[in-house]
mmCIF file of C-alpha atoms in Angstrom:
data_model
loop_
_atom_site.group_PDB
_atom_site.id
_atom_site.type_symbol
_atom_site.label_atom_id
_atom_site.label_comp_id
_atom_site.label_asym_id
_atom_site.label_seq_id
_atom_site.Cartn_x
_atom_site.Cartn_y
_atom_site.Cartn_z
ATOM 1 C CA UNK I 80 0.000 0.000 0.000
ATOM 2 C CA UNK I 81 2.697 2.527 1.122
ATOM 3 C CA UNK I 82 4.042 2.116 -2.780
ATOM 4 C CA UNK I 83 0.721 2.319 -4.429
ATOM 5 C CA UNK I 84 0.633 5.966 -2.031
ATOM 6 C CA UNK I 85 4.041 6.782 -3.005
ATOM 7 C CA UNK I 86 3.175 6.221 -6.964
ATOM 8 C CA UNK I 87 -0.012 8.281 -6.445
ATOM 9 C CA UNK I 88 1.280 10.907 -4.466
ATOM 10 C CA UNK I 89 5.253 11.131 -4.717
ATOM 11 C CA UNK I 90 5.140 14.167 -2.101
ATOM 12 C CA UNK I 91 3.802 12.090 0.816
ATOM 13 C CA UNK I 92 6.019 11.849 3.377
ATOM 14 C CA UNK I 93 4.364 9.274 5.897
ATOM 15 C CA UNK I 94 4.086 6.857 3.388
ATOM 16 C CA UNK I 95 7.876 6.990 2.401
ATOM 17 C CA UNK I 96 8.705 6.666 6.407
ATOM 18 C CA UNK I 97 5.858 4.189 6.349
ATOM 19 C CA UNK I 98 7.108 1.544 3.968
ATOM 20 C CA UNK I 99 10.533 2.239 5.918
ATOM 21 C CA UNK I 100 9.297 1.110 9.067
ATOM 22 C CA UNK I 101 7.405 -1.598 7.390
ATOM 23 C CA UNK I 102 10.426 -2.753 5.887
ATOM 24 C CA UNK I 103 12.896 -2.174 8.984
ATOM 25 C CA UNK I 104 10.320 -4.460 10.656
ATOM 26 C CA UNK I 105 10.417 -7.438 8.027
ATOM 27 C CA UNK I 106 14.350 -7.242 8.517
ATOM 28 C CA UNK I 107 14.014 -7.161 11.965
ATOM 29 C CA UNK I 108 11.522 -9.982 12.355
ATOM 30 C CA UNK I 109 11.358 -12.055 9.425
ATOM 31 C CA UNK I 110 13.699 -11.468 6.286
ATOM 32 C CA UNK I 111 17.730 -10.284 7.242
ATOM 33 C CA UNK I 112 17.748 -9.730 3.498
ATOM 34 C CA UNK I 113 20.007 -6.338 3.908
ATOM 35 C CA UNK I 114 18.775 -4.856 0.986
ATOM 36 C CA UNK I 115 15.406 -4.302 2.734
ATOM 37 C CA UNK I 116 17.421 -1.821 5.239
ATOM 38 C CA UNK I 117 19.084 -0.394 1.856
ATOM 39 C CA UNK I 118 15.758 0.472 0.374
ATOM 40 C CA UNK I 119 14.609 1.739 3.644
ATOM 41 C CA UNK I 120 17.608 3.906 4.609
ATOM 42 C CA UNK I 121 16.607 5.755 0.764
ATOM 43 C CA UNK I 122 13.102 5.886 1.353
ATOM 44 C CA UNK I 123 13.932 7.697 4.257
ATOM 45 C CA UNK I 124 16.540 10.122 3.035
ATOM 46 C CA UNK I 125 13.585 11.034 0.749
ATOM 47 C CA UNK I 126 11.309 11.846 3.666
ATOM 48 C CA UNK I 127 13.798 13.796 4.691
ATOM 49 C CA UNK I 128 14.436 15.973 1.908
ATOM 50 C CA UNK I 129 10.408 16.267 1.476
ATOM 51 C CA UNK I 130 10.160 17.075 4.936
ATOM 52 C CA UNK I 131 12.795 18.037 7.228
ATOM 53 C CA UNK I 132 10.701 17.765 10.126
ATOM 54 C CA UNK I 133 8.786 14.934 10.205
ATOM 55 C CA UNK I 134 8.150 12.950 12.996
ATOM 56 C CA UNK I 135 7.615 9.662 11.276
ATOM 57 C CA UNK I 136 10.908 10.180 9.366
ATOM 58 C CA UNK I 137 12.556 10.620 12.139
ATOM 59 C CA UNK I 138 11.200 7.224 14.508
ATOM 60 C CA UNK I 139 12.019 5.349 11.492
ATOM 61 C CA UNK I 140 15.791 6.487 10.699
ATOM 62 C CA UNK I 141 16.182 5.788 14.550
ATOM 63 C CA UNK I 142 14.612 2.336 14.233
ATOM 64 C CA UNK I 143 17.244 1.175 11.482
ATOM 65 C CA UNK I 144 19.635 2.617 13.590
ATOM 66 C CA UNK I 145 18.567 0.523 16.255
ATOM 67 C CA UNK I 146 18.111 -2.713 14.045
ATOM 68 C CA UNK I 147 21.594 -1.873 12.907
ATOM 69 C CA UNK I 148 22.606 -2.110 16.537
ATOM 70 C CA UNK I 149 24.047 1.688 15.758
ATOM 71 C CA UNK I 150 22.394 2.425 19.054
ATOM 72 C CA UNK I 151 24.012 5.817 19.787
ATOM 73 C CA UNK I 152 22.717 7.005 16.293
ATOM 74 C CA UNK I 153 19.779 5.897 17.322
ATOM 75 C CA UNK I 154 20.030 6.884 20.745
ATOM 76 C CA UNK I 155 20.861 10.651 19.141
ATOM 77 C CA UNK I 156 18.187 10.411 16.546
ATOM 78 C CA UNK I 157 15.229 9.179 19.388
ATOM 79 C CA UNK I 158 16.605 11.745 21.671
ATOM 80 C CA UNK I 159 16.176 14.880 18.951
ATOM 81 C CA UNK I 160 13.070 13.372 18.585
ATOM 82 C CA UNK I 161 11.712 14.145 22.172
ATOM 83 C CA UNK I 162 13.207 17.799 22.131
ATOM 84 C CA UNK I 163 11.605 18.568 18.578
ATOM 85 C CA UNK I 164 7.739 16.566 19.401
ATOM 86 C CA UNK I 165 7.753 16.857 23.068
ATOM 87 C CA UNK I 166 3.915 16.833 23.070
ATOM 88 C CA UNK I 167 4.066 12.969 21.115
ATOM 89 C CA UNK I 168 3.611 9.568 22.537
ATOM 90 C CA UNK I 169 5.846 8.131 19.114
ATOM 91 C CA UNK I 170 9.042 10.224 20.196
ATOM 92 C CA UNK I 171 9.169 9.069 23.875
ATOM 93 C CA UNK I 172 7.964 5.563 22.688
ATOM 94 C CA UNK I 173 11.227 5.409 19.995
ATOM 95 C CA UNK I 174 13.719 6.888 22.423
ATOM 96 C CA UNK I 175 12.617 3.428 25.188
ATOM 97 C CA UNK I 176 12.398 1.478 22.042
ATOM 98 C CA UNK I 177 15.942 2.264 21.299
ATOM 99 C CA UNK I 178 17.161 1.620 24.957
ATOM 100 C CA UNK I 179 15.159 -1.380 24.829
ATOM 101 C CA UNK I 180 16.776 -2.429 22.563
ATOM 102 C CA UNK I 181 20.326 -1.559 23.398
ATOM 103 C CA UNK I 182 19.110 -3.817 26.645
ATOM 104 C CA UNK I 183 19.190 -0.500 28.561
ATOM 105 C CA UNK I 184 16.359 -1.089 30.320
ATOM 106 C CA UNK I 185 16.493 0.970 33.139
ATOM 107 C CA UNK I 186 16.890 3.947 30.733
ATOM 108 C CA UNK I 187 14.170 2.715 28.771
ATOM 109 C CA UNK I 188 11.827 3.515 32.173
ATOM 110 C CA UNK I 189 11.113 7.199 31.709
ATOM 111 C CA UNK I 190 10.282 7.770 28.312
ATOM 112 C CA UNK I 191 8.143 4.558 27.795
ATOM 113 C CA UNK I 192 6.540 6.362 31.270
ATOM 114 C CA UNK I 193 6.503 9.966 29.608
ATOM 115 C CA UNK I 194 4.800 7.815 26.316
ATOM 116 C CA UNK I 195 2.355 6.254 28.145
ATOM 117 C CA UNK I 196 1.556 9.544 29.749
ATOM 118 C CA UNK I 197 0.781 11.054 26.393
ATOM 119 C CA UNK I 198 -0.920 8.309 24.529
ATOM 120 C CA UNK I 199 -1.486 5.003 26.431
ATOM 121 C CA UNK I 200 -1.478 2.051 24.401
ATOM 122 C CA UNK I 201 -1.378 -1.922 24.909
ATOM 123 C CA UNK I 202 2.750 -1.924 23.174
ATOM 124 C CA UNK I 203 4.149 1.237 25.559
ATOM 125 C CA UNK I 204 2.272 -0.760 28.253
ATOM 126 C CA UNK I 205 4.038 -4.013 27.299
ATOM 127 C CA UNK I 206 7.581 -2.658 27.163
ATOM 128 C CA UNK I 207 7.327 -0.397 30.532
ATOM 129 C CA UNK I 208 6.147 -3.650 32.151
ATOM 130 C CA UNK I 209 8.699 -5.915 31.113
ATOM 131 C CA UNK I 210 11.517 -3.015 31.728
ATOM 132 C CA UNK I 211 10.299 -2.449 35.446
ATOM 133 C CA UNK I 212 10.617 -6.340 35.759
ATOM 134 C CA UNK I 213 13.945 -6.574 34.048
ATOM 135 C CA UNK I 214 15.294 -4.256 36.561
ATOM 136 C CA UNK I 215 13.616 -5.431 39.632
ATOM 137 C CA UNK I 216 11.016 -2.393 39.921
ATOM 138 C CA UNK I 217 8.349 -4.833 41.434
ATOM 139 C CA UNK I 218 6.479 -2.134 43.144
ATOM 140 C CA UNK I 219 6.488 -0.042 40.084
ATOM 141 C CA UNK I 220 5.552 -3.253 37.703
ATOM 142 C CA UNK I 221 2.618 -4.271 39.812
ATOM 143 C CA UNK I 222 1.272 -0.569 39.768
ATOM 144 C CA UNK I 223 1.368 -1.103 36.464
ATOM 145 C CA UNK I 224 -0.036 -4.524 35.274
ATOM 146 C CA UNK I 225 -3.702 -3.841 35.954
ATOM 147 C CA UNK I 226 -3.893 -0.587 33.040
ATOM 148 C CA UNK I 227 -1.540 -2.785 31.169
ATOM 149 C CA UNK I 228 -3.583 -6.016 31.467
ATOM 150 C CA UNK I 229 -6.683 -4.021 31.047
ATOM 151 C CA UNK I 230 -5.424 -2.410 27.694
ATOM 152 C CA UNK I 231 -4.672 -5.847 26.288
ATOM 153 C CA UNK I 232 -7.887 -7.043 27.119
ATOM 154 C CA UNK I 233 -9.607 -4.321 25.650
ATOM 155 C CA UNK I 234 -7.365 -5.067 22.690
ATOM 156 C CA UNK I 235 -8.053 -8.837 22.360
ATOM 157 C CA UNK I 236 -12.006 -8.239 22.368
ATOM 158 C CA UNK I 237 -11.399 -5.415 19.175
ATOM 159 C CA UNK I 238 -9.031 -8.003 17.594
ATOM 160 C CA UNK I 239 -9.256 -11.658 18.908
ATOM 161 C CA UNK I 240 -7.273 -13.147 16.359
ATOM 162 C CA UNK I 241 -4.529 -10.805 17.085
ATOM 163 C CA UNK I 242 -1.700 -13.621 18.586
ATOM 164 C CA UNK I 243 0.704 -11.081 19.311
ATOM 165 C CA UNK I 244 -1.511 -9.304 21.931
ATOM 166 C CA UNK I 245 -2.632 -12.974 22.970
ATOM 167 C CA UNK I 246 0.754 -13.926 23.616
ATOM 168 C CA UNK I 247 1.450 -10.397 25.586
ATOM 169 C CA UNK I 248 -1.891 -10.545 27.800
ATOM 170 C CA UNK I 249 -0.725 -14.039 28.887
ATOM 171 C CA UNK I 250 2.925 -13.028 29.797
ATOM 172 C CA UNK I 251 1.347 -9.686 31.360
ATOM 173 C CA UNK I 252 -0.861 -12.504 34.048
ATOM 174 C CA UNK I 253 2.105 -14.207 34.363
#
């Protein structure tokens, strides 16, 4: 679909950082073909020069990074994210993502906290959750299970065929 966008409008921005991510994401969980993160790394240098400033530019260029295991570019990428889009869930959410990844997960504590203050969801809930018990924050992870539970519930009645959140909702009541 994000092609079919691109072809039809070759100005749109989200759907060059879109296929990105999508692509990033095949790498990362399915294909380590690495001319996926090739064709992903152009699509978005052309997001870029479209649109400087684009938030979904820059959470994927920091997720390739992070796929790459270049963590401090990612690290530096995530963290310019949070001073330019203060105000959005997606730039707190990349920078833990990032740290996360790195297996920082004590860093990885305050911006999945400052997403989830901005936009909760059933993934930041997921992460903060399994960061808090990485690091032994047991009061902190049990304050948090019932939203986090409760979002994946909600998210399992909307989509019940959805084995991802399946497989999180059981690991969260574990």
């Amino acid at each position: 679909l994000y092609s079919s966008a691109i072809a039809l409008d070759p100005t749109f921005v989200e759907a060059y950082a879109g296929k990105a991510n999508a692509l990033g994401s095949i790498h990362k969980d399915y294909n380590r073909d690495p001319s996926l993160l090739d064709e992903a790394f152009i699509l978005v240098a052309v997001a870029y020069r479209l649109k400087p400033h684009n938030i979904d530019a820059y959470a994927a260029r920091a997720m390739l990074y992070g796929i790459q295991g270049r963590y401090d570019e990612a690290e530096a990428v995530a963290s310019e994210m949070t001073t330019m889009f203060p105000g959005e869930a997606l730039s707190h959410f990349r920078l833990g993502w990032v740290y996360w990844l790195a297996q920082r997960y004590a860093d990885a504590i305050a911006p999945y906290e400052a997403a989830l203050a901005l936009a909760p969801s059933p993934t930041i809930y997921f992460n903060l959750c399994c960061c808090l018990d990485l690091v032994g924050e047991h009061e902190k992870l049990i304050a948090q299970a019932a939203p986090a539970i409760s979002s994946h519930e909600q998210r399992v009645t909307l989509f019940p065929e959805d084995e991802n959140v399946i497989v999180k909702l059981a690991m969260l009541h574990h």
